[in-house]
Coordinates of C-alpha atoms in Angstrom, one line a residue:
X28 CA 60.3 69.4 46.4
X29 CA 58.3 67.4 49.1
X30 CA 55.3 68.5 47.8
X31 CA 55.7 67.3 44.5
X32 CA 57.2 64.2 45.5
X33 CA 53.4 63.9 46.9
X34 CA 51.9 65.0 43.9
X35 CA 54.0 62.2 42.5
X36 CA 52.4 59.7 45.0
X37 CA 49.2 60.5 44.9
X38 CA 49.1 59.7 41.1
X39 CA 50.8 56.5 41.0
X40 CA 48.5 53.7 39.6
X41 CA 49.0 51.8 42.7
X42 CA 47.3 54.5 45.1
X43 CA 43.9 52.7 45.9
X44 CA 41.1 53.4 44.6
X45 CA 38.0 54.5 46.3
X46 CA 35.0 53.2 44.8
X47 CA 31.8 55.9 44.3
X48 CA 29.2 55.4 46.1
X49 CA 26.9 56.4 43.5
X50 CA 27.4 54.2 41.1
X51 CA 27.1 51.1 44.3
X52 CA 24.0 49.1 43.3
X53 CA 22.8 46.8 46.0
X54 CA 22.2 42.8 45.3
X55 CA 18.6 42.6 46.5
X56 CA 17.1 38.7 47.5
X57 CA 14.6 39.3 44.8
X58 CA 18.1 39.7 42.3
X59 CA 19.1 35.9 43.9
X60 CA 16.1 34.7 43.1
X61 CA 16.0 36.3 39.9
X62 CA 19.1 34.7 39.1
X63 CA 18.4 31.6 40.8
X64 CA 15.0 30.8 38.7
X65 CA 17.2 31.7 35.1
X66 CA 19.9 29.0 36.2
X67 CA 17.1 26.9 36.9
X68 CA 15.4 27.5 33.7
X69 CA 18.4 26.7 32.0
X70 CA 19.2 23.6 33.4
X71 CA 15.5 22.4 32.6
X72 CA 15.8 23.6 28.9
X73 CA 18.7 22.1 28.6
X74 CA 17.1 19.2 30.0
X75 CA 14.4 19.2 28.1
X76 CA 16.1 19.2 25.0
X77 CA 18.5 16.2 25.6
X78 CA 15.8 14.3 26.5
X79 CA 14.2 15.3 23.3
X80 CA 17.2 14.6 21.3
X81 CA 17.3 11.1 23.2
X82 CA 13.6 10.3 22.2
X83 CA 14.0 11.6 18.8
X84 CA 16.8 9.1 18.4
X85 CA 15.0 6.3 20.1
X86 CA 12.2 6.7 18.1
X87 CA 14.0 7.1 14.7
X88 CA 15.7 3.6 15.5
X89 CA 12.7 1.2 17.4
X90 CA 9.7 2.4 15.6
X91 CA 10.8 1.0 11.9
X92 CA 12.0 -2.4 13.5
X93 CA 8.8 -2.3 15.4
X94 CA 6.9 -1.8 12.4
X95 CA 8.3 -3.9 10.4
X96 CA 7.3 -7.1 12.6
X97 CA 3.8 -5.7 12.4
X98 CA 4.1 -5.7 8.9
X99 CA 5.4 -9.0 8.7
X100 CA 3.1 -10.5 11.1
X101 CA 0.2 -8.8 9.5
X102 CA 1.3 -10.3 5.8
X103 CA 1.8 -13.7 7.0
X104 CA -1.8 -13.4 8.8
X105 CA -3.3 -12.3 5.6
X106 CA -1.7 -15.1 3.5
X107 CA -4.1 -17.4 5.9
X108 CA -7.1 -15.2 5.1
X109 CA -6.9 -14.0 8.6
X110 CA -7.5 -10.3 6.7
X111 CA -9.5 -8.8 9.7
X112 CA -6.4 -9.8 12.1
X113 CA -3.4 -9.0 9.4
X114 CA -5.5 -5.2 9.2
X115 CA -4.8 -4.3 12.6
X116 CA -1.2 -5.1 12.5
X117 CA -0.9 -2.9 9.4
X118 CA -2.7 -0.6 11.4
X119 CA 0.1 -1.1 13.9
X120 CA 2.9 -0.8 11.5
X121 CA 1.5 2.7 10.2
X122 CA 0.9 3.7 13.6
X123 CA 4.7 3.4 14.1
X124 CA 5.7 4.6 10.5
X125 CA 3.3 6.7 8.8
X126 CA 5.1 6.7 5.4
X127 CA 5.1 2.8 5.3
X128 CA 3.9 2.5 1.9
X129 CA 3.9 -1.4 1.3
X130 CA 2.1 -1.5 4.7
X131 CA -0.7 0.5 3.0
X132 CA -1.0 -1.9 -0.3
X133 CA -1.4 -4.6 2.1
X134 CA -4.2 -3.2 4.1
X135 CA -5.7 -2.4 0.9
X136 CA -5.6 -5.8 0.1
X137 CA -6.7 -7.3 3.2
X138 CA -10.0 -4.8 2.7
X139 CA -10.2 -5.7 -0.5
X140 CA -10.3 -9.5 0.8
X141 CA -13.0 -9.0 3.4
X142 CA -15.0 -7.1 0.2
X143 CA -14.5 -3.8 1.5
X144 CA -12.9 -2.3 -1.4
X145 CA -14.3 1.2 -0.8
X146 CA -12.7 1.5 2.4
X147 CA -9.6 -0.3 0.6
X148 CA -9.5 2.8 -1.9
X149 CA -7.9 5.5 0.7
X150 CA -5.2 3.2 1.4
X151 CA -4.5 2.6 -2.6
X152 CA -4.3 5.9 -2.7
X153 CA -1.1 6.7 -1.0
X154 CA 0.0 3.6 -2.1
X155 CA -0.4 4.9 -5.6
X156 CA 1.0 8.6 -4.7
X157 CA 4.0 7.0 -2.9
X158 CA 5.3 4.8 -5.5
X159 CA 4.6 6.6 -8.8
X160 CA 6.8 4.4 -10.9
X161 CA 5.2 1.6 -10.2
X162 CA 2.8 -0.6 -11.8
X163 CA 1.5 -2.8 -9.6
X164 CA -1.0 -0.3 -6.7
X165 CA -2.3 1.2 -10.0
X166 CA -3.4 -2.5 -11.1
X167 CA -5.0 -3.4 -7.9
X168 CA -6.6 -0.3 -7.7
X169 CA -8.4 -0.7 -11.1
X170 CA -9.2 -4.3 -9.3
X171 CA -11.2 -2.4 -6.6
X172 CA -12.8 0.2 -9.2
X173 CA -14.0 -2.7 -11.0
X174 CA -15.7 -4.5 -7.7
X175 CA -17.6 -1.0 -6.9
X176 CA -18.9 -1.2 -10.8
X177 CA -16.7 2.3 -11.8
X178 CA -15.5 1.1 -15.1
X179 CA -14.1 4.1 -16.6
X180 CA -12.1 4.6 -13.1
X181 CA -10.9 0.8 -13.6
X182 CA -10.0 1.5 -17.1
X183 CA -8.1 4.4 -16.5
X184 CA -5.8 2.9 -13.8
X185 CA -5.4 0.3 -15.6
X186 CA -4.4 2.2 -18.8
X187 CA -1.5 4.0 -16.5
X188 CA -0.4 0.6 -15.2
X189 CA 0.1 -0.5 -18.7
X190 CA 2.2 2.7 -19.7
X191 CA 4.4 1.9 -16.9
X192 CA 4.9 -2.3 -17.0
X193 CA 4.0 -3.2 -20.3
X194 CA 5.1 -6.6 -19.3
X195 CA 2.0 -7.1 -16.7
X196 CA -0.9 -9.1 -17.4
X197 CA -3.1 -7.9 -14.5
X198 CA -3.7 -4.6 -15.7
X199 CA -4.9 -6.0 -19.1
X200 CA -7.3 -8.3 -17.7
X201 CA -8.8 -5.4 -15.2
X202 CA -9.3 -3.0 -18.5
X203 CA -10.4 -6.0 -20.3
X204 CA -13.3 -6.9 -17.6
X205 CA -14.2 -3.2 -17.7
X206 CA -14.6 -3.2 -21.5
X207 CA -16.8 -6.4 -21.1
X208 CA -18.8 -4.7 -18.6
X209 CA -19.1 -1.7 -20.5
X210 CA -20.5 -4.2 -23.7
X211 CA -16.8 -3.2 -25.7
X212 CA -16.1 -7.3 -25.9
X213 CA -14.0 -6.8 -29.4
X214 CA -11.6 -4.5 -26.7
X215 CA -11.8 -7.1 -23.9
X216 CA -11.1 -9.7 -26.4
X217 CA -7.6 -8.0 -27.3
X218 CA -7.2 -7.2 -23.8
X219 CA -7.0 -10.5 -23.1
X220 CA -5.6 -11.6 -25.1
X221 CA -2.4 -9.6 -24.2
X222 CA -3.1 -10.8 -20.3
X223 CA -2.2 -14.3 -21.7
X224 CA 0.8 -13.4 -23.7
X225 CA 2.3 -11.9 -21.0
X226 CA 0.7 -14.2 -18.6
X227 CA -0.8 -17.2 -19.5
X228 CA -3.0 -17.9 -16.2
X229 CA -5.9 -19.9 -15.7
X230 CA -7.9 -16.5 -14.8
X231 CA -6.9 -15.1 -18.0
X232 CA -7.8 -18.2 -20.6
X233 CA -11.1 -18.4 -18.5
X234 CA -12.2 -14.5 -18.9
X235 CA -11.0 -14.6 -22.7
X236 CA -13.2 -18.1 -22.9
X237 CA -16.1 -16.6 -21.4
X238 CA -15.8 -13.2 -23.4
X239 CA -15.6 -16.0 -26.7
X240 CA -18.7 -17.2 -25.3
X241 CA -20.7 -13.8 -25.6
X242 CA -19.8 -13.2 -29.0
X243 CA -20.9 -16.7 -29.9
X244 CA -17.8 -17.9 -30.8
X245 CA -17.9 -20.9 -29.2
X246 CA -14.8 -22.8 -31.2
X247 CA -12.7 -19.9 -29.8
X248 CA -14.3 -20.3 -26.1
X249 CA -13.4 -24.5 -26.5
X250 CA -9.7 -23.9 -27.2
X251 CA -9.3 -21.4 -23.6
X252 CA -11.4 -23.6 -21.8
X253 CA -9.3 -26.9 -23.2
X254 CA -6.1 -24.8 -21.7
X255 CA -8.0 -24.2 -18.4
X256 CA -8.6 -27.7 -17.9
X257 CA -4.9 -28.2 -18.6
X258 CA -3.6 -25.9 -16.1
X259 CA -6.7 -26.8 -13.5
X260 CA -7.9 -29.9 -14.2
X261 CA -10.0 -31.0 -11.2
X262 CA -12.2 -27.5 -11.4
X263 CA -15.2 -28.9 -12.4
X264 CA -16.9 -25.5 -13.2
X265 CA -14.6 -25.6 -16.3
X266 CA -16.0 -28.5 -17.7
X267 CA -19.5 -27.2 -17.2
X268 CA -18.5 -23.9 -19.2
X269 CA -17.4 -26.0 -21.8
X270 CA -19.6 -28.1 -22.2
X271 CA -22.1 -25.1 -22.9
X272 CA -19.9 -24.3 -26.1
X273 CA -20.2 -27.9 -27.1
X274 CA -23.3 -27.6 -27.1
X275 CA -23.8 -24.7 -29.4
X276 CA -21.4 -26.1 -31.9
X277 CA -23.3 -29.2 -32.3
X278 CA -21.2 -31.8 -30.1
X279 CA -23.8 -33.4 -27.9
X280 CA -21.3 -36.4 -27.0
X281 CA -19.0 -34.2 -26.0
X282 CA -21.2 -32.2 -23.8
X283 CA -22.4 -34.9 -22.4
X284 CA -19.4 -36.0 -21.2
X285 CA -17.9 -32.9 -20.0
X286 CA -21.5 -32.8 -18.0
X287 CA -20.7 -36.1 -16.3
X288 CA -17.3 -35.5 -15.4
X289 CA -18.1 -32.2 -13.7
X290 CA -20.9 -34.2 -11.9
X291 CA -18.2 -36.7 -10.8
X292 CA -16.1 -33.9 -9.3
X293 CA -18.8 -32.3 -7.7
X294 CA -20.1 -35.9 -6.0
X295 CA -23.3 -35.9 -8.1

């Protein structure tokens, strides 16, 4: 009975437990350290990632407002013709946005304005790419093609700018210009022609007038250059340009006079 009363005891859950000593591994000073350096590495990455996260955030919020006050600053320097200035705070405002697309149509123009239209061409170029629908890069870029003399380039910008704005008058007056430079003047003459309908500027009258003039049809050329002198009338290169077509149809008096009062204007 007393004996397995004891064999009772000795399998009760509560009898304690002695541990084997073969499965006892020692903690070594190289397993603190071990330990140690992963905690440590931890905390940095954790560190590191936070701060990241913090940047990230800080630069998704200051760089934009950043760049637009380069942007701004650099358009109100190139209204004054201050283009070398206005290009390096574009330069600035791409720097902190790299996708700043209206910041790279202005430093296209501001090359374009110092007569550096090749240089001006990379920046049309993503200007072009970034806003496919519309009209306006395509225009200026056929502007640019048509200072480096690439008239087919010119013409076919322009051709796309059309396709999208209709309504434009630039485009028409760049193909136009090509199509005189090419010798096509029956082309440029329709061109513009549209340029004024949709936009009846003194650049536009004054191409068509001087397009008039190379086909000899110098009653046509009168009529622009009576409109130019309408919208600009102390220019006195207009009255000079029409008083060539005077000539040529025969009204001497009225070259004359045109003659004199460009001479006026010009302190003769």
């Amino acid at each position: 009975m007393i004996e397995a009363m004891a064999d009772t005891l000795d399998s009760s859950p509560t009898a304690p437990q002695v541990p084997d000593p073969t499965k006892f591994v020692p903690v070594t000073a190289a397993d603190v350290e071990r330990r140690r350096t992963k905690l440590i590495l931890g905390i940095t990455a954790a560190a590191l990632v936070l701060g990241l996260g913090s940047w990230y955030i800080y630069k998704r919020t200051t760089d934009p407002v950043l760049a637009k006050q380069a942007y701004d600053a650099g358009v109100r320097l190139a209204k004054a013709t201050r283009f070398e200035q206005a290009i390096l705070n574009f330069d600035r405002a791409i720097d902190l946005q790299s996708d700043f697309s209206d910041a790279y149509l202005m430093r296209a123009r501001a090359k374009v304005g110092l007569y550096h239209s090749d240089n001006a061409l990379a920046d049309f170029n993503f200007a072009v790419a970034a806003r496919p629908k519309d009209a306006h890069p395509l225009a200026e870029r056929a502007f640019a093609y048509l200072e480096l003399k690439q008239w087919d380039k010119a013409i076919a910008d322009a051709g796309k700018a059309i396709e999208l704005d209709p309504k434009l008058g630039s485009p028409y007056n760049a193909r136009a210009t090509a199509y005189r430079a090419k010798g096509d003047l029956q082309h440029a003459i329709a061109d513009f022609s549209q340029a004024i309908q949709n936009d009846p500027n003194l650049d536009n009258y004054f191409q068509r007038a001087s397009t008039f003039q190379l086909l000899n049809q110098h009653k046509e050329a009168i009529a622009d250059f009576d409109q130019c002198i309408i919208l600009a009338p102390d220019q006195p290169h207009l009255f000079f340009a029409r008083a060539r077509s005077k000539v040529a149809v025969g009204d001497s008096a009225g070259a004359k006079q045109d003659i004199q009062i460009g001479r006026r204007m010009d302190g003769w």
